[in-house]
PDB file of C-alpha atoms in Angstrom:
ATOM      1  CA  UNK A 224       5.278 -45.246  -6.226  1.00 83.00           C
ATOM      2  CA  UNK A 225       1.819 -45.411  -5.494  1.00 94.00           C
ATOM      3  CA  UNK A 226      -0.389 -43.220  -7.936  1.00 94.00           C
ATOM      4  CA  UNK A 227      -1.149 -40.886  -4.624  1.00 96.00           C
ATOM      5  CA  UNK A 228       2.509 -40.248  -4.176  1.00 96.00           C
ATOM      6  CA  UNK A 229       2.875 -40.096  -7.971  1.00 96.00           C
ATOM      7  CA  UNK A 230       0.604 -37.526  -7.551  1.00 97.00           C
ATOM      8  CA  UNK A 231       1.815 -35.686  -4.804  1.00 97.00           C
ATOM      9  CA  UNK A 232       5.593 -35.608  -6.576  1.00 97.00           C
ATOM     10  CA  UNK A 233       4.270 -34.383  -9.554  1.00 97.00           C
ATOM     11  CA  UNK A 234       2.387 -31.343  -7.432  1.00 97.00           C
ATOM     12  CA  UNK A 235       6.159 -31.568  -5.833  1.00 97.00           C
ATOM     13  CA  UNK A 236       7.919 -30.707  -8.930  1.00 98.00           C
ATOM     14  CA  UNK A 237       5.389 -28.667 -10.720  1.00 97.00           C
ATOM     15  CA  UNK A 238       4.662 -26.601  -8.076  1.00 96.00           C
ATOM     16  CA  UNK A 239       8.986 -25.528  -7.757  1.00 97.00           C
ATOM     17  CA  UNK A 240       8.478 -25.142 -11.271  1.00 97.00           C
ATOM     18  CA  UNK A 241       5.979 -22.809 -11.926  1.00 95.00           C
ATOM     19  CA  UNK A 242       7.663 -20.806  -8.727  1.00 94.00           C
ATOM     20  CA  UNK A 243      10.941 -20.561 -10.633  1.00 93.00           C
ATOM     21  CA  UNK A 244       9.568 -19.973 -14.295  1.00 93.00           C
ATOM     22  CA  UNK A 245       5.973 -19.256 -13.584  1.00 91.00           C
ATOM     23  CA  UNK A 246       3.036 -20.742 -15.422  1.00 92.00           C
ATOM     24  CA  UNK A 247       3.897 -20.112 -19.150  1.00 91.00           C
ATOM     25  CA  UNK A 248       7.346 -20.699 -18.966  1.00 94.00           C
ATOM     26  CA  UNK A 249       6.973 -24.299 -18.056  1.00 95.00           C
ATOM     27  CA  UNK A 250       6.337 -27.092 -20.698  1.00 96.00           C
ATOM     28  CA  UNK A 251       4.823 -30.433 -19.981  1.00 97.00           C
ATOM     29  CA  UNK A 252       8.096 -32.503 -21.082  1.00 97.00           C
ATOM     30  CA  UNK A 253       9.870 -30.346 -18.685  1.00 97.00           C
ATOM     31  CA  UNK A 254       7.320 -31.658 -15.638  1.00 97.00           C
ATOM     32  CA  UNK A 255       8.374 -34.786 -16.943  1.00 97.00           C
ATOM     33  CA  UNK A 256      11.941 -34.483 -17.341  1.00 97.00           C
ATOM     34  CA  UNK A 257      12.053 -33.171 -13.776  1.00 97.00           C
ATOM     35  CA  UNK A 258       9.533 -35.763 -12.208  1.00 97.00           C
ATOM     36  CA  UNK A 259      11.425 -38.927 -14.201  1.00 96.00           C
ATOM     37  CA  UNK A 260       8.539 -39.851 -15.962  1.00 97.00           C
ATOM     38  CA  UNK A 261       7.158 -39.960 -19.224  1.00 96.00           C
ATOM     39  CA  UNK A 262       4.662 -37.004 -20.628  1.00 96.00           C
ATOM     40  CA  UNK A 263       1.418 -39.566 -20.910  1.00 97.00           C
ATOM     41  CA  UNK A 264       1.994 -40.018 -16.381  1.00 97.00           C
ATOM     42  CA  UNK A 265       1.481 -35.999 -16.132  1.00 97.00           C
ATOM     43  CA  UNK A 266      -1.719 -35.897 -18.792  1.00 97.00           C
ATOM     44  CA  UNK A 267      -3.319 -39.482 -16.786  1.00 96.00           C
ATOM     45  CA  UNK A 268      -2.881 -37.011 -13.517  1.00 97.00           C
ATOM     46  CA  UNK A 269      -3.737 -33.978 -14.364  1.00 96.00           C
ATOM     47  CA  UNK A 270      -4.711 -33.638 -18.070  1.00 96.00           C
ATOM     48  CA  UNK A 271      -2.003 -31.419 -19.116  1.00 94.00           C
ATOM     49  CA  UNK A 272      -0.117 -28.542 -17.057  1.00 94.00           C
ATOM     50  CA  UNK A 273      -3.109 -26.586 -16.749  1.00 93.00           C
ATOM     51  CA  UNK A 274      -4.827 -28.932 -14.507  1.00 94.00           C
ATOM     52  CA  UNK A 275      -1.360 -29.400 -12.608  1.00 96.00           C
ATOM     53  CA  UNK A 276      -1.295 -25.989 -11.993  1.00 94.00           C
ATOM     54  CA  UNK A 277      -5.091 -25.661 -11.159  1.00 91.00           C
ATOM     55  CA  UNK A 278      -4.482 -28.304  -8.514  1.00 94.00           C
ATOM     56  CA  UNK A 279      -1.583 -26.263  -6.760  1.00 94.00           C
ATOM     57  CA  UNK A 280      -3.111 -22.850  -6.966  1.00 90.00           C
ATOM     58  CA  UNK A 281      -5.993 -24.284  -5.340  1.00 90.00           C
ATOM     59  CA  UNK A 282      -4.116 -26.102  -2.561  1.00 93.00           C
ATOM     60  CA  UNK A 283      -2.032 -22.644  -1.759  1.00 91.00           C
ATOM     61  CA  UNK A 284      -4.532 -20.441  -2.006  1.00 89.00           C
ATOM     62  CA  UNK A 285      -6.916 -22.494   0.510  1.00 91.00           C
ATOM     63  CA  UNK A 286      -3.552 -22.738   2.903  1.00 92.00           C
ATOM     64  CA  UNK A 287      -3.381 -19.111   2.515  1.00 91.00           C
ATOM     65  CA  UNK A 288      -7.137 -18.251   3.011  1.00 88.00           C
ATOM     66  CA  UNK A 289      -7.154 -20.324   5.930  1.00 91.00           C
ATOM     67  CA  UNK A 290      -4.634 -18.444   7.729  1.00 92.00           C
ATOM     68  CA  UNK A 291      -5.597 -15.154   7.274  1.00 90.00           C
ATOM     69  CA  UNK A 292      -9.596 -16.047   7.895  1.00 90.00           C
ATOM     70  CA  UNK A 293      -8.491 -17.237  10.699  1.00 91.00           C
ATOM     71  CA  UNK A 294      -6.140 -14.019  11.942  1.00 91.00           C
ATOM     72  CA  UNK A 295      -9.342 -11.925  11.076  1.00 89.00           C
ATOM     73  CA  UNK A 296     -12.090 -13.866  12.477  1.00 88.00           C
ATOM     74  CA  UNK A 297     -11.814 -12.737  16.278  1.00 86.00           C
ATOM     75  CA  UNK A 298     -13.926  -9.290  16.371  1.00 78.00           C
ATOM     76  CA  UNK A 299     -13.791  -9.104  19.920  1.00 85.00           C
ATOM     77  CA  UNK A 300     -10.142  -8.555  19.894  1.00 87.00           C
ATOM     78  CA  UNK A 301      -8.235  -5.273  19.938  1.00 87.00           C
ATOM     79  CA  UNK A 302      -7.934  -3.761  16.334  1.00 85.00           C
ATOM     80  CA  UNK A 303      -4.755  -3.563  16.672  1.00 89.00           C
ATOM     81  CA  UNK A 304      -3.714  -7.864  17.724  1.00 92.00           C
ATOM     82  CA  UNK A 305      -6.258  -8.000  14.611  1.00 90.00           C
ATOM     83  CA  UNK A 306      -3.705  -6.258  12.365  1.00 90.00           C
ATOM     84  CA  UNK A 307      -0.884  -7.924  13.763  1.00 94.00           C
ATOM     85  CA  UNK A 308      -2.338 -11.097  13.629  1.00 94.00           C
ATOM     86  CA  UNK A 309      -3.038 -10.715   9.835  1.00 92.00           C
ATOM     87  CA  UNK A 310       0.306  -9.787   9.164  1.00 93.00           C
ATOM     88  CA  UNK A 311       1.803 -12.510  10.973  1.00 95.00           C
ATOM     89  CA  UNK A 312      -0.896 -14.856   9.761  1.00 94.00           C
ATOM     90  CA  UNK A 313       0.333 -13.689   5.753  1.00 94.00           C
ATOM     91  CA  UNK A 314       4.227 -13.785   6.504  1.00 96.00           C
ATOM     92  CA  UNK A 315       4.130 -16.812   8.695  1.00 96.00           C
ATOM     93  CA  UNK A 316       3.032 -18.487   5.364  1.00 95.00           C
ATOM     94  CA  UNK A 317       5.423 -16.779   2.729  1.00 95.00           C
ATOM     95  CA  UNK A 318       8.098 -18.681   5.167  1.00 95.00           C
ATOM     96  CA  UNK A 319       6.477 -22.059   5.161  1.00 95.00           C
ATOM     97  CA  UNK A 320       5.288 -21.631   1.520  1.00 95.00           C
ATOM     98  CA  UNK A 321       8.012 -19.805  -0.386  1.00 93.00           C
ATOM     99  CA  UNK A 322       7.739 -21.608  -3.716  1.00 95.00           C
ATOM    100  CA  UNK A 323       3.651 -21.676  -2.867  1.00 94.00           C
ATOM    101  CA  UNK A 324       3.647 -17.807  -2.658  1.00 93.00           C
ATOM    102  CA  UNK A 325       5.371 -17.710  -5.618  1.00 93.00           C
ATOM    103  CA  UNK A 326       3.318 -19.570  -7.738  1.00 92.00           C
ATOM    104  CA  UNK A 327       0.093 -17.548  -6.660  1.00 90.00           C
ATOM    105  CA  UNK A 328       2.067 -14.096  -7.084  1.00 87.00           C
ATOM    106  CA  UNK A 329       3.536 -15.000 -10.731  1.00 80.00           C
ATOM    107  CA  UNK A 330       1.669 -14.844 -13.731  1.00 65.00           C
ATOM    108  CA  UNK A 331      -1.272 -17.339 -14.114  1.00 62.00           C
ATOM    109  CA  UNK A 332      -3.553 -18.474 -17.063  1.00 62.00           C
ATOM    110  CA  UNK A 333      -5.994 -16.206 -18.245  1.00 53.00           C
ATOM    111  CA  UNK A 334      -8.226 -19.116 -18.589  1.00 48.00           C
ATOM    112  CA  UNK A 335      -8.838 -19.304 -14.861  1.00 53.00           C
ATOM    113  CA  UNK A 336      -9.354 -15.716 -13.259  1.00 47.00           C
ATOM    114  CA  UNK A 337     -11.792 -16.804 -10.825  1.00 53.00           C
ATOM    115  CA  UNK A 338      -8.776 -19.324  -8.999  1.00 55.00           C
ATOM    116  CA  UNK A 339      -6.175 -16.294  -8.671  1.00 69.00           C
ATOM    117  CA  UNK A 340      -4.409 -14.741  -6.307  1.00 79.00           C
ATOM    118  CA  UNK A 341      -6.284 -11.055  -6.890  1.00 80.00           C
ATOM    119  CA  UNK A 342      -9.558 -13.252  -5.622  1.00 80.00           C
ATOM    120  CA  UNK A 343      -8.215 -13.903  -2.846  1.00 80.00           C
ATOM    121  CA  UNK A 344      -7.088 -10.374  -2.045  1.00 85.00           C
ATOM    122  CA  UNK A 345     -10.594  -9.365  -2.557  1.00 86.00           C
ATOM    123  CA  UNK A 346     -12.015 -11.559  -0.451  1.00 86.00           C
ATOM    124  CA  UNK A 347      -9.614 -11.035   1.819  1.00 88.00           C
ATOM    125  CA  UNK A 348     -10.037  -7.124   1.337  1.00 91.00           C
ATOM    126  CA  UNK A 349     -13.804  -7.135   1.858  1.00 91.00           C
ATOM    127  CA  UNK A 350     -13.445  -8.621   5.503  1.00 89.00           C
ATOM    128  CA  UNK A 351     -10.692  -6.067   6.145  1.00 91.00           C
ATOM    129  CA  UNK A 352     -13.873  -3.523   4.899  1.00 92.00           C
ATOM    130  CA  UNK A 353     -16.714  -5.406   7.450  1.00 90.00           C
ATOM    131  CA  UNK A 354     -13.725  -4.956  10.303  1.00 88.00           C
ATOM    132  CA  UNK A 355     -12.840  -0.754   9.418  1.00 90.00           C
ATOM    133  CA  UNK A 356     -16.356  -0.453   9.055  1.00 91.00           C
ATOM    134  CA  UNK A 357     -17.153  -1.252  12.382  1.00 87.00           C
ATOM    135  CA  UNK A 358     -14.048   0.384  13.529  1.00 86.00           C
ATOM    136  CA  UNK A 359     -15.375   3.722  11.760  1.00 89.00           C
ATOM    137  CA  UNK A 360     -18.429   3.551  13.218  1.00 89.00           C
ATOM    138  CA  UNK A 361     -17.415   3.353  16.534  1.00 86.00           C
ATOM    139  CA  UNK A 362     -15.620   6.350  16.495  1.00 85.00           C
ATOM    140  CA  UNK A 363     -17.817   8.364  14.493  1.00 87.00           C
ATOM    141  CA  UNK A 364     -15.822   8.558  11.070  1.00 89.00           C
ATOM    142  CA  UNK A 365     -17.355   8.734   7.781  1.00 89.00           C
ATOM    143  CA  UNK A 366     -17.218   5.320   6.424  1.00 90.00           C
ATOM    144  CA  UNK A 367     -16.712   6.219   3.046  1.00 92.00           C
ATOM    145  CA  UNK A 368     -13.339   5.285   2.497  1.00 93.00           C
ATOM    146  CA  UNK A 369     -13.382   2.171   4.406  1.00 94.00           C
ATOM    147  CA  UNK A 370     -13.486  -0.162   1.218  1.00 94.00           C
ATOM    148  CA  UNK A 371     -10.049   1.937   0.060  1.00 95.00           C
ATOM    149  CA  UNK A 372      -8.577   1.983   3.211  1.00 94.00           C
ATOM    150  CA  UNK A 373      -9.015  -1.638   3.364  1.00 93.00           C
ATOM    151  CA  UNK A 374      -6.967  -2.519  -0.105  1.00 93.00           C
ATOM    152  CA  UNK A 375      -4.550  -0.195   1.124  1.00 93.00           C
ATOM    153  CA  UNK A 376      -3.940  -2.332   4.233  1.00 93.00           C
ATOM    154  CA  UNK A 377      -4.051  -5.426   2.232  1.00 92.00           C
ATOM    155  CA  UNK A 378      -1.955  -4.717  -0.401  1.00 91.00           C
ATOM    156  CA  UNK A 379       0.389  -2.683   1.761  1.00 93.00           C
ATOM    157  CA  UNK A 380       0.809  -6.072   3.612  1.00 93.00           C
ATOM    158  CA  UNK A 381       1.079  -8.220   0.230  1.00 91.00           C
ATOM    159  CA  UNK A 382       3.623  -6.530  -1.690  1.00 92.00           C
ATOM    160  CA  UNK A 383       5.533  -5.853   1.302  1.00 95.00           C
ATOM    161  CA  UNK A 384       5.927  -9.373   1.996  1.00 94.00           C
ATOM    162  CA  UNK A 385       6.050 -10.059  -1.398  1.00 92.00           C
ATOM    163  CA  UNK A 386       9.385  -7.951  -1.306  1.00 94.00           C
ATOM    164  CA  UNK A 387      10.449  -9.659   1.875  1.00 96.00           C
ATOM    165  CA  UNK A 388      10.135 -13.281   0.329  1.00 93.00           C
ATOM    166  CA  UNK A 389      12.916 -12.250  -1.657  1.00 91.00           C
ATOM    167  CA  UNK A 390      15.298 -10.334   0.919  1.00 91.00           C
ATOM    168  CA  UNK A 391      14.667 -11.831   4.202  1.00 92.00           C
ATOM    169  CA  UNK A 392      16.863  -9.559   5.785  1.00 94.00           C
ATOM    170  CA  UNK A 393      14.919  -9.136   8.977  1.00 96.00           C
ATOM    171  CA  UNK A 394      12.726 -11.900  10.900  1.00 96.00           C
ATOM    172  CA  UNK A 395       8.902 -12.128  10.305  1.00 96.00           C
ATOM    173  CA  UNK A 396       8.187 -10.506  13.927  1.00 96.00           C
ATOM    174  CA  UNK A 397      10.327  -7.191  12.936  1.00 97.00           C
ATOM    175  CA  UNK A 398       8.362  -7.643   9.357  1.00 97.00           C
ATOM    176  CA  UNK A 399       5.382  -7.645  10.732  1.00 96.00           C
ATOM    177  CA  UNK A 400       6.250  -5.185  13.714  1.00 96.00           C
ATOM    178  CA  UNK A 401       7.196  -2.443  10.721  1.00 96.00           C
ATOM    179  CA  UNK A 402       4.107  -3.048   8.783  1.00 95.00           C
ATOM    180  CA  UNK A 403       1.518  -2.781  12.124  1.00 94.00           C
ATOM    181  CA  UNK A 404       3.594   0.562  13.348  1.00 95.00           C
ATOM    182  CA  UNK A 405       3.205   2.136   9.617  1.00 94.00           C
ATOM    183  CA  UNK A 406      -0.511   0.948   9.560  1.00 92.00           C
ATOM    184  CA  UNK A 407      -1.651   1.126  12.865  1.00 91.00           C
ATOM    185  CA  UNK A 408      -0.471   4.636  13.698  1.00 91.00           C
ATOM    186  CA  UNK A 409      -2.409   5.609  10.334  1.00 89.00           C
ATOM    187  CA  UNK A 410      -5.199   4.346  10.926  1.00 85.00           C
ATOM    188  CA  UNK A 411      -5.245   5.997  14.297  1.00 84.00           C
ATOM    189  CA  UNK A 412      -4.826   9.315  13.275  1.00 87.00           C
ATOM    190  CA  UNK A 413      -7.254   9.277  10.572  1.00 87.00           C
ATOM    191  CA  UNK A 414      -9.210  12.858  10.173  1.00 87.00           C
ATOM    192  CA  UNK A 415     -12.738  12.201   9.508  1.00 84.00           C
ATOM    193  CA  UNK A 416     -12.692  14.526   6.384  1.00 85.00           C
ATOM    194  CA  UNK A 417      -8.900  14.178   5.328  1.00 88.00           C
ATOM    195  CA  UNK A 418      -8.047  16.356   2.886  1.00 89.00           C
ATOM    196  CA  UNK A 419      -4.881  17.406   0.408  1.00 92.00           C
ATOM    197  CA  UNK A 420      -2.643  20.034   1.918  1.00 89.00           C
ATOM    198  CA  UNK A 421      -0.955  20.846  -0.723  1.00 92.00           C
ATOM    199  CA  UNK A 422      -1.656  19.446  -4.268  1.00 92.00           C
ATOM    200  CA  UNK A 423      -5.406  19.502  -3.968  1.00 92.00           C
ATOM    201  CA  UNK A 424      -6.486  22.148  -6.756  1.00 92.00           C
ATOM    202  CA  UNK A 425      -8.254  24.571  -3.980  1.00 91.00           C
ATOM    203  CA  UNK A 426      -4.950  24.245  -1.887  1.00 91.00           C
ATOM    204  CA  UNK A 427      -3.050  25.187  -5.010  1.00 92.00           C
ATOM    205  CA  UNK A 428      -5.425  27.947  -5.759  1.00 93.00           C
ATOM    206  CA  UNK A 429      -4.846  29.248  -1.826  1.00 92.00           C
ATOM    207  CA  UNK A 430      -1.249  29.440  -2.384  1.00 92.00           C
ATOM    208  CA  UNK A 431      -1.964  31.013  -5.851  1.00 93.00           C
ATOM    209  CA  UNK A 432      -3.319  33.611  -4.396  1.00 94.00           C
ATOM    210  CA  UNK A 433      -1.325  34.198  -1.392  1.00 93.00           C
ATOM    211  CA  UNK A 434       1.470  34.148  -3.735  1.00 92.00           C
ATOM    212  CA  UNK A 435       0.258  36.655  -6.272  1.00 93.00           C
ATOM    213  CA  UNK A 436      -0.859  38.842  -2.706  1.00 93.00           C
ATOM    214  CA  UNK A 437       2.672  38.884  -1.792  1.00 92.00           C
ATOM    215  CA  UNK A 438       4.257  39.365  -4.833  1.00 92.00           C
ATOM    216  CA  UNK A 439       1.945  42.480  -5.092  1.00 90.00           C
ATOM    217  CA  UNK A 440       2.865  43.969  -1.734  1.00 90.00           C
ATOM    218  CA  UNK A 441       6.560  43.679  -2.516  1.00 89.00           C
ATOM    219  CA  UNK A 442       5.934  45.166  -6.113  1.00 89.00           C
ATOM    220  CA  UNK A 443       4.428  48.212  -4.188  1.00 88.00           C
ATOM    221  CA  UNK A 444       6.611  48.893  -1.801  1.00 84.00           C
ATOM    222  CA  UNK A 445       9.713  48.747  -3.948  1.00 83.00           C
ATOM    223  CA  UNK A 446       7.773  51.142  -6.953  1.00 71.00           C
ATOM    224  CA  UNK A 447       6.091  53.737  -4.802  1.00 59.00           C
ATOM    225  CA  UNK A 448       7.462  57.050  -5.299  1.00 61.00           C
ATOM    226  CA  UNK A 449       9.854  58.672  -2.127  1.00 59.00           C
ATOM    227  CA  UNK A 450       8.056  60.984  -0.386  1.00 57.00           C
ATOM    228  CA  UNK A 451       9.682  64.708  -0.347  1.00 60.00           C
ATOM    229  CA  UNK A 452      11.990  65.935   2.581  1.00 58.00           C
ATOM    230  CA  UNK A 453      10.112  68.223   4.838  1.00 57.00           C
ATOM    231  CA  UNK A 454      11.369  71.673   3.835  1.00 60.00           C
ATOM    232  CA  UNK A 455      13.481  72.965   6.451  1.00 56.00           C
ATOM    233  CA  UNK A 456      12.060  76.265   8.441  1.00 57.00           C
ATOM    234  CA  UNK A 457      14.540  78.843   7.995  1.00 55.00           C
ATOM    235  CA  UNK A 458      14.378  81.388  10.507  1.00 53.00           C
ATOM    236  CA  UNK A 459      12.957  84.906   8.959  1.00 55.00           C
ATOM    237  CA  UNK A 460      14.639  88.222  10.052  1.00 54.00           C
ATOM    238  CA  UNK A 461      12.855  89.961  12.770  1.00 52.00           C
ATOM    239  CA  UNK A 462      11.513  93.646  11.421  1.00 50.00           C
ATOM    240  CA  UNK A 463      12.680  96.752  12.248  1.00 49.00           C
ATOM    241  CA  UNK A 464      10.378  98.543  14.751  1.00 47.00           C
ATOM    242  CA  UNK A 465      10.347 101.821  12.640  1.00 45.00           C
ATOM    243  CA  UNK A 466      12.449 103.027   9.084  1.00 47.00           C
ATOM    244  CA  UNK A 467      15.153 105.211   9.870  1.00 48.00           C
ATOM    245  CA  UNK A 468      14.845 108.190   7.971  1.00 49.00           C
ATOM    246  CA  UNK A 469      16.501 109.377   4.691  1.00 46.00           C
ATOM    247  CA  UNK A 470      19.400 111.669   5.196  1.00 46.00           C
ATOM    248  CA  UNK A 471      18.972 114.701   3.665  1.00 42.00           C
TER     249      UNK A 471
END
């Protein structure tokens, strides 16, 4: 081999690797073993299994950004073909890139926080944010909860496909379709001060007291004393007109 395929079959093999067993799981006489080479090949390539992994990481996650810059970058379209375009954009590569997904997903070096896969996500999330925020605006909603709403609809998106990666039981399209239908008809619904209906502490204070109302009315009407029976008129004799007189 050449030392650019070299390279390229040790990315190969690391990269199926560190999907399977993820980053601290996998030695650098294993990369070897698997590769057919000997240790001092990997180290002359990438300086140990840090820079192997570095060098994949970096590869996926530009794939990846790529994608979904690209699904997110057309403002003019409907908000909607924006969200389905993302989620397409994010499952179309979880197909293409299974073991690539898997690598960015799995643990990773703390050494190297910046390169992860939660950096992407927030970059990710923050044009999500520029997109609500616009949205928002345009029908008059506080924007206040954009930059949550927006790592909702990210993550929401990840971990579902995350899920999916490992149960493809459905295609991409009815993926996506479920994800856009959950999403889309929330976002279109949103009230513009939503609140808690029920576990919020003034809801449970309301029912508190409606509860305490109620249990007061029935305490009264089963404890309040029966009221006495009308007497019954009882008709009086009528008087003589006059005494009769004594005899005698």
């Amino acid at each position: 081999m050449t030392a650019l395929q070299r390279r390229e079959q040790l990315i190969r093999v690391g990269r199926a690797l560190f999907a399977s067993k993820g980053f601290e799981a996998v030695s650098v006489e294993e990369i070897a073993a698997n590769a057919k080479v000997s240790k001092p090949i990997v180290y002359e390539h990438f300086g140990g299994k840090e820079g192997l992994y570095a060098v994949i990481v970096d590869r996926e996650m530009r794939e990846l950004t790529n994608a979904l810059i690209e699904a997110l970058s057309d403002t003019k379209a409907h908000p909607r073909q924006i969200v389905e375009r993302a989620a397409l954009a994010l499952l179309t590569y979880i197909e293409e890139n299974s073991e690539g997904f898997q690598v960015l997903v799995r643990d990773s070096p703390t050494t190297d926080p910046a390169g992860s896969f939660n950096s992407l996500l927030g970059d990710i999330s923050l044009r999500v944010e520029d997109l609500l925020t616009a949205a928002f605006k345009r029908r008059k909603l506080s924007a206040k909860g954009v930059p949550y709403y927006a790592q909702m609809l990210v993550g929401m998106t990840v971990f579902t496909g995350q899920y999916w990666a490992d149960r493809p039981k459905v295609n991409k399209e009815q993926l996506a379709a479920y994800v856009v239908d959950l999403a889309w008809h929330g976002l279109s619904r949103l009230d513009s001060k939503p609140i808690l209906r029920f576990e919020s502490q003034k809801a449970k204070q309301l029912a508190a007291k409606e509860d305490k109302e109620r249990r007061d009315k029935e305490r009264s009407e089963t404890t309040a004393p029966d009221e006495p029976d009308a007497p019954v008129e009882t008709a009086e004799p009528d008087e003589p007109a006059y005494l009769p007189a004594s005899a005698g």
